[in-house]
PDB file of C-alpha atoms in Angstrom:
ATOM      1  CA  UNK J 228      55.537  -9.961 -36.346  1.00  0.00           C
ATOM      2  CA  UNK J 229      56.051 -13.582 -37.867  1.00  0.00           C
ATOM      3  CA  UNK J 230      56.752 -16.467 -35.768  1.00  0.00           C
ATOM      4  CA  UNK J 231      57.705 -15.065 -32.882  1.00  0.00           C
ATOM      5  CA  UNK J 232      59.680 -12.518 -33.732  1.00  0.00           C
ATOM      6  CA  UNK J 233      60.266  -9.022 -35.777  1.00  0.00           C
ATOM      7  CA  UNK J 234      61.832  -8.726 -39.259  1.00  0.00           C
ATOM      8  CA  UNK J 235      63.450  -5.699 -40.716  1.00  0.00           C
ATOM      9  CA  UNK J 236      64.858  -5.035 -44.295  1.00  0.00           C
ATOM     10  CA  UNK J 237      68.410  -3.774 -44.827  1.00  0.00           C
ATOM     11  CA  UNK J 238      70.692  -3.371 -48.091  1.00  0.00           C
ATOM     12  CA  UNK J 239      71.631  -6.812 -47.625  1.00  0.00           C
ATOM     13  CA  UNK J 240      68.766  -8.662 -46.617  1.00  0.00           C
ATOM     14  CA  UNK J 241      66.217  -9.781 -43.393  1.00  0.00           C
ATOM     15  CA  UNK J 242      67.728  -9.102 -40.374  1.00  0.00           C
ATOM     16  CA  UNK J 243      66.302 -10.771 -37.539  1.00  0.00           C
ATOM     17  CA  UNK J 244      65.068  -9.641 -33.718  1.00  0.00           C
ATOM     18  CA  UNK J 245      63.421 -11.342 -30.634  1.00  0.00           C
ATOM     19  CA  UNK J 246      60.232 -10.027 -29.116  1.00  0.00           C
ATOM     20  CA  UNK J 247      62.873  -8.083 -26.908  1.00  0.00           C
ATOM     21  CA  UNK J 248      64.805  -6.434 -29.642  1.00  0.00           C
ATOM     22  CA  UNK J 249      67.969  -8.294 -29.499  1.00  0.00           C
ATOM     23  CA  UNK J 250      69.170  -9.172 -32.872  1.00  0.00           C
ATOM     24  CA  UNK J 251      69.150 -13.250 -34.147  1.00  0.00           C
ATOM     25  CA  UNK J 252      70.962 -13.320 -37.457  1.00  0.00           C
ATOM     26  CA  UNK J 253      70.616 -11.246 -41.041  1.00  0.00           C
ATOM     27  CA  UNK J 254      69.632 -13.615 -43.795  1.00  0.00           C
ATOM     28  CA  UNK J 255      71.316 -12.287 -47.398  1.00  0.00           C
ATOM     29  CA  UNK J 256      69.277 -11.516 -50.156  1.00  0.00           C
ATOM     30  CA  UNK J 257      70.803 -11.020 -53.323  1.00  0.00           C
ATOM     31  CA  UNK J 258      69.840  -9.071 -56.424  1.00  0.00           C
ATOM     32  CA  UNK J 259      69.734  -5.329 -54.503  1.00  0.00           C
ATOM     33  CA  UNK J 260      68.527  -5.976 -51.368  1.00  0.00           C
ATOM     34  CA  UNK J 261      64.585  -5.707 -50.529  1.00  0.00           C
ATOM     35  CA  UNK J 262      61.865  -3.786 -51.744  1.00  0.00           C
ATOM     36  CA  UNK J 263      58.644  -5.340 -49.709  1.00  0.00           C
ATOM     37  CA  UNK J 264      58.464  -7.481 -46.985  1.00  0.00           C
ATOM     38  CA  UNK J 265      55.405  -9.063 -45.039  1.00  0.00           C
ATOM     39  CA  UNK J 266      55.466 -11.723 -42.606  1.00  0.00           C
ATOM     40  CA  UNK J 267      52.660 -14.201 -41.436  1.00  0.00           C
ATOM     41  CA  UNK J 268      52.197 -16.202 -37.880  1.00  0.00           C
ATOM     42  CA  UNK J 269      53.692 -19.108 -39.024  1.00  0.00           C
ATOM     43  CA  UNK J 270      56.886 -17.742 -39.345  1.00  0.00           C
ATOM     44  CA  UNK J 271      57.256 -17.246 -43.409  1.00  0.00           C
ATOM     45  CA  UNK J 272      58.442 -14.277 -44.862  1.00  0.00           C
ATOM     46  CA  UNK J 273      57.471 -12.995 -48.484  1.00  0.00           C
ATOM     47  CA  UNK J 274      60.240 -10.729 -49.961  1.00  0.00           C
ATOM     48  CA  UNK J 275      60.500  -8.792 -53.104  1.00  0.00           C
ATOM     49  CA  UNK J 276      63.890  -7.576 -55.297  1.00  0.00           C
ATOM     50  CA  UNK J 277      64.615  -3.831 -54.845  1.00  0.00           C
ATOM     51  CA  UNK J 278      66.161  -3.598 -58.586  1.00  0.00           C
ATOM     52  CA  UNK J 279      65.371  -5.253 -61.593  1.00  0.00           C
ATOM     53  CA  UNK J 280      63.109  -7.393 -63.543  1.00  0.00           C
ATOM     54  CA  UNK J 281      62.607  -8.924 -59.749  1.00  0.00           C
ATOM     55  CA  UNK J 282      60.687 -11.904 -58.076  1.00  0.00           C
ATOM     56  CA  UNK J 283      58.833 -12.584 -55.580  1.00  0.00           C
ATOM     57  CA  UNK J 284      60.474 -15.530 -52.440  1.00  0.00           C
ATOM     58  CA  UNK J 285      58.833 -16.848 -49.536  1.00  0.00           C
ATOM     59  CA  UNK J 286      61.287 -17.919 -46.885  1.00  0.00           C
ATOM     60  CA  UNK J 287      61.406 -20.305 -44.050  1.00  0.00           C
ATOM     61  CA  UNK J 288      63.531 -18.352 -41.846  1.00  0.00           C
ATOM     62  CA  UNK J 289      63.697 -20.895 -39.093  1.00  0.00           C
ATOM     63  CA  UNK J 290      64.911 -23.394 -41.671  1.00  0.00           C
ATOM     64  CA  UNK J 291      66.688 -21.042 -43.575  1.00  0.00           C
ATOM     65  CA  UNK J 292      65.387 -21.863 -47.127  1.00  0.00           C
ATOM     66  CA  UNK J 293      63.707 -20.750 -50.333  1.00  0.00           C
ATOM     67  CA  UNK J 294      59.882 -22.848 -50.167  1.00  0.00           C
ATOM     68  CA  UNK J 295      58.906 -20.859 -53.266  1.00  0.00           C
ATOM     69  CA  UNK J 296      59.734 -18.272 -56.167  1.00  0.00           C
ATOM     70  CA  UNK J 297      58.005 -16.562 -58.516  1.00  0.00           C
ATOM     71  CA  UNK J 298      59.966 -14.628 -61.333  1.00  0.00           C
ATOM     72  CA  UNK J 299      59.217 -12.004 -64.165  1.00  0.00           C
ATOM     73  CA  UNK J 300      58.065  -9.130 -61.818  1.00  0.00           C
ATOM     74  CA  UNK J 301      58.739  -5.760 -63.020  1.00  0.00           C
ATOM     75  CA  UNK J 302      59.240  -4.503 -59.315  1.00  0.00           C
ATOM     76  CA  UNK J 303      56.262  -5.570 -56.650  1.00  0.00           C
ATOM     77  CA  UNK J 304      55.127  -2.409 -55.021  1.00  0.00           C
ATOM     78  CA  UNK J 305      52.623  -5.077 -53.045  1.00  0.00           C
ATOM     79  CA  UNK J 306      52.931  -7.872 -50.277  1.00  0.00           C
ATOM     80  CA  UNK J 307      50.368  -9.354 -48.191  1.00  0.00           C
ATOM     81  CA  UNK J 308      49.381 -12.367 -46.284  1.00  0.00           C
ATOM     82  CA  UNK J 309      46.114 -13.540 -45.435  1.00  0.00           C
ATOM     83  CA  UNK J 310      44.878 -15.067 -41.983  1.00  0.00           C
ATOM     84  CA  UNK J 311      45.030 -18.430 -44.098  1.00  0.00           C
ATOM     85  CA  UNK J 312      48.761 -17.672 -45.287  1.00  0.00           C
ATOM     86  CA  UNK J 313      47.560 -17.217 -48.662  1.00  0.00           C
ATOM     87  CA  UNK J 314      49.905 -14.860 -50.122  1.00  0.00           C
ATOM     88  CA  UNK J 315      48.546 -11.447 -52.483  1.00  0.00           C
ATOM     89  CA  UNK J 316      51.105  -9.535 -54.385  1.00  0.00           C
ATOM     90  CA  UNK J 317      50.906  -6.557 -56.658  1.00  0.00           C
ATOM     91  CA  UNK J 318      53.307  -5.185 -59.413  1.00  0.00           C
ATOM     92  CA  UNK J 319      53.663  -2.000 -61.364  1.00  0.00           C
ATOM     93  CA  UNK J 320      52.692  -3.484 -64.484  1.00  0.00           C
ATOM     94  CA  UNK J 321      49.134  -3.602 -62.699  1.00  0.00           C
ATOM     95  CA  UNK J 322      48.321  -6.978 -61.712  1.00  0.00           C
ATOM     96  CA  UNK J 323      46.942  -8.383 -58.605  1.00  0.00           C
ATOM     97  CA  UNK J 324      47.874 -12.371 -57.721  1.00  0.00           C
ATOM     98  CA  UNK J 325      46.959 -14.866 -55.183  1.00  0.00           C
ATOM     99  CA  UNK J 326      49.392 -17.622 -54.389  1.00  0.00           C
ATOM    100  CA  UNK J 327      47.830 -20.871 -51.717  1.00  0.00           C
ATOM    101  CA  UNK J 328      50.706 -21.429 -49.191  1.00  0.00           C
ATOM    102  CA  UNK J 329      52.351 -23.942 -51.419  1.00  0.00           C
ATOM    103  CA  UNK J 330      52.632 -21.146 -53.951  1.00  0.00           C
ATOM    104  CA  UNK J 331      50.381 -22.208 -56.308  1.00  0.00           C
ATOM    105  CA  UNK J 332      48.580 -19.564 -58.041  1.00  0.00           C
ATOM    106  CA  UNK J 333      44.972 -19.354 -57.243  1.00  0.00           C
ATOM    107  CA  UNK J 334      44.357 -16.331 -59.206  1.00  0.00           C
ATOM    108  CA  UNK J 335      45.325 -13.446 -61.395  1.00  0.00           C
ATOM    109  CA  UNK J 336      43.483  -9.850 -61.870  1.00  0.00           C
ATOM    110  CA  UNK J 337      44.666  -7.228 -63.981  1.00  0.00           C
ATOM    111  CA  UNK J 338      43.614  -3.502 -63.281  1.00  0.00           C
ATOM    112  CA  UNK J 339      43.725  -0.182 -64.696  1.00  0.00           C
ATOM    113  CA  UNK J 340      46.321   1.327 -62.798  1.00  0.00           C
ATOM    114  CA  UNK J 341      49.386   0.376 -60.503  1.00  0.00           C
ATOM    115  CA  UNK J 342      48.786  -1.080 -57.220  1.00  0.00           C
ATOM    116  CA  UNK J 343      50.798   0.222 -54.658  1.00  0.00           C
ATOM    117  CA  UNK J 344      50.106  -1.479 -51.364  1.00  0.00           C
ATOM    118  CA  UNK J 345      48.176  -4.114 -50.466  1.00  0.00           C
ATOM    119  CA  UNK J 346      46.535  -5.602 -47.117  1.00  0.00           C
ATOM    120  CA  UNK J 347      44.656  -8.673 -46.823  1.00  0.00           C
ATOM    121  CA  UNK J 348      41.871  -8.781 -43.916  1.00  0.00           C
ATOM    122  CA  UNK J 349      39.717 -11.177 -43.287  1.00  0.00           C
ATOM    123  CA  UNK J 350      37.244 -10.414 -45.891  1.00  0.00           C
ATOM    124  CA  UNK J 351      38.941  -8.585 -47.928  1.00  0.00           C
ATOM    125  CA  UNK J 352      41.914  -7.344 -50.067  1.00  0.00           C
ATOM    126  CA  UNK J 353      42.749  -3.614 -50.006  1.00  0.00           C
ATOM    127  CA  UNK J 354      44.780  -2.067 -52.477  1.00  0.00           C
ATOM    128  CA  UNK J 355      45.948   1.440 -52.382  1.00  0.00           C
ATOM    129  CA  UNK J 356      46.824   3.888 -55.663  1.00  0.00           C
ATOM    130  CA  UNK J 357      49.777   4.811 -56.764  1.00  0.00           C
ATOM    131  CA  UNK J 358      50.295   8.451 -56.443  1.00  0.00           C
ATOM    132  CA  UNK J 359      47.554   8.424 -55.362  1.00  0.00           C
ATOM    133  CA  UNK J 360      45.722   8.924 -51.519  1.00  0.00           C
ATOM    134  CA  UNK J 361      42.397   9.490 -51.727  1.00  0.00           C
ATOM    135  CA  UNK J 362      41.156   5.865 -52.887  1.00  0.00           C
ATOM    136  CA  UNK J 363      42.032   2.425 -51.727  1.00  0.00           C
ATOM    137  CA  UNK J 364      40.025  -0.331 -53.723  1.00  0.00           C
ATOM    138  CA  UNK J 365      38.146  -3.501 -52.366  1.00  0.00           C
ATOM    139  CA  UNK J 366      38.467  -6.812 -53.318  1.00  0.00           C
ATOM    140  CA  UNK J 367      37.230 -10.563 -52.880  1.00  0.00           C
ATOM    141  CA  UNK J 368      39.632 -12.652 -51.358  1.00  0.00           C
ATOM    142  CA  UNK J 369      38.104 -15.864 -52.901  1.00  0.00           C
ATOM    143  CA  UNK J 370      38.077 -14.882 -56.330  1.00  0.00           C
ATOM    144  CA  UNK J 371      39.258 -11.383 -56.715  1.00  0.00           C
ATOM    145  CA  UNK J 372      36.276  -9.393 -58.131  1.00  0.00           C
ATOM    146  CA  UNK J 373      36.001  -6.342 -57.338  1.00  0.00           C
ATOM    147  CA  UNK J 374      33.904  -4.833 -54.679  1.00  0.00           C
ATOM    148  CA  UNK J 375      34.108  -1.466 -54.984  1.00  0.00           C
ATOM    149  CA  UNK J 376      36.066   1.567 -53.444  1.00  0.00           C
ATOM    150  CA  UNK J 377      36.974   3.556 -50.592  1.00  0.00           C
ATOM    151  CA  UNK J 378      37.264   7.439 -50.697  1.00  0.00           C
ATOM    152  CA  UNK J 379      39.621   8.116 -47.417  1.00  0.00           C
ATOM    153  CA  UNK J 380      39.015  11.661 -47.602  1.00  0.00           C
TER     154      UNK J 380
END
């Protein structure tokens, strides 16, 4: 949900649909189509490229534009806003970032293995494994440090 409505990803980019299901519009995204998508309540959506040495877009869908980029991703397994529209992303190379809604990058944290999703709360940032289930790590919104771990088991 973002802005009053529901966004889907497709081969060729964010479709579009009202609260009732009818669809608006599909907005292309080149490159592959879409590998993550997250939305946040004031109606921005944070994309990633399927293929490639991707990047990562936020986009104004009501205005239909680009407010920001950031480029040299290996892929981004990992999209998430906060209540504050702060946006967290994580890549396969095993990095962690915060970007301020302007996209300025408030900070970068590199771990030990590959994040795989992420999910911003109010308190925290959660970031699953890759391959595997059992864990999902904690961490500080403000700064990033690490908190600790959750066995889901």
């Amino acid at each position: 949900y973002a802005g009053g409505g529901n966004y889907y990803t497709s081969i060729s980019g964010i479709m579009s649909f009202d609260l009732n299901g009818n669809y608006i519009k599909t907005n292309l995204y080149p490159n592959g189509g879409i590998r993550q998508l997250d939305s946040n309540s004031s109606g921005l959506i944070a994309a990633s490229h399927k293929t490639g040495n991707g990047s990562v877009k936020i986009y104004d869908l009501a205005n239909n534009v680009t407010t920001f980029t950031d480029s040299g991703y290996g892929q981004v397994q990992g999209l998430s806003f906060d209540s504050n529209d702060n946006l967290y992303t994580g890549d396969v190379e095993g990095e962690i970032k915060k970007f301020d809604s302007n996209g300025n990058l408030l900070w970068q944290k590199a771990l030990s293995y590959h994040p795989w999703n992420l999910e911003a709360t109010d308190q925290y940032l959660y970031v699953s494994v890759a391959n595997s289930y059992d864990w999902v790590h904690r961490y500080s919104l403000s700064d990033g440090s690490y908190i600790g771990q959750v066995n889901l088991n």
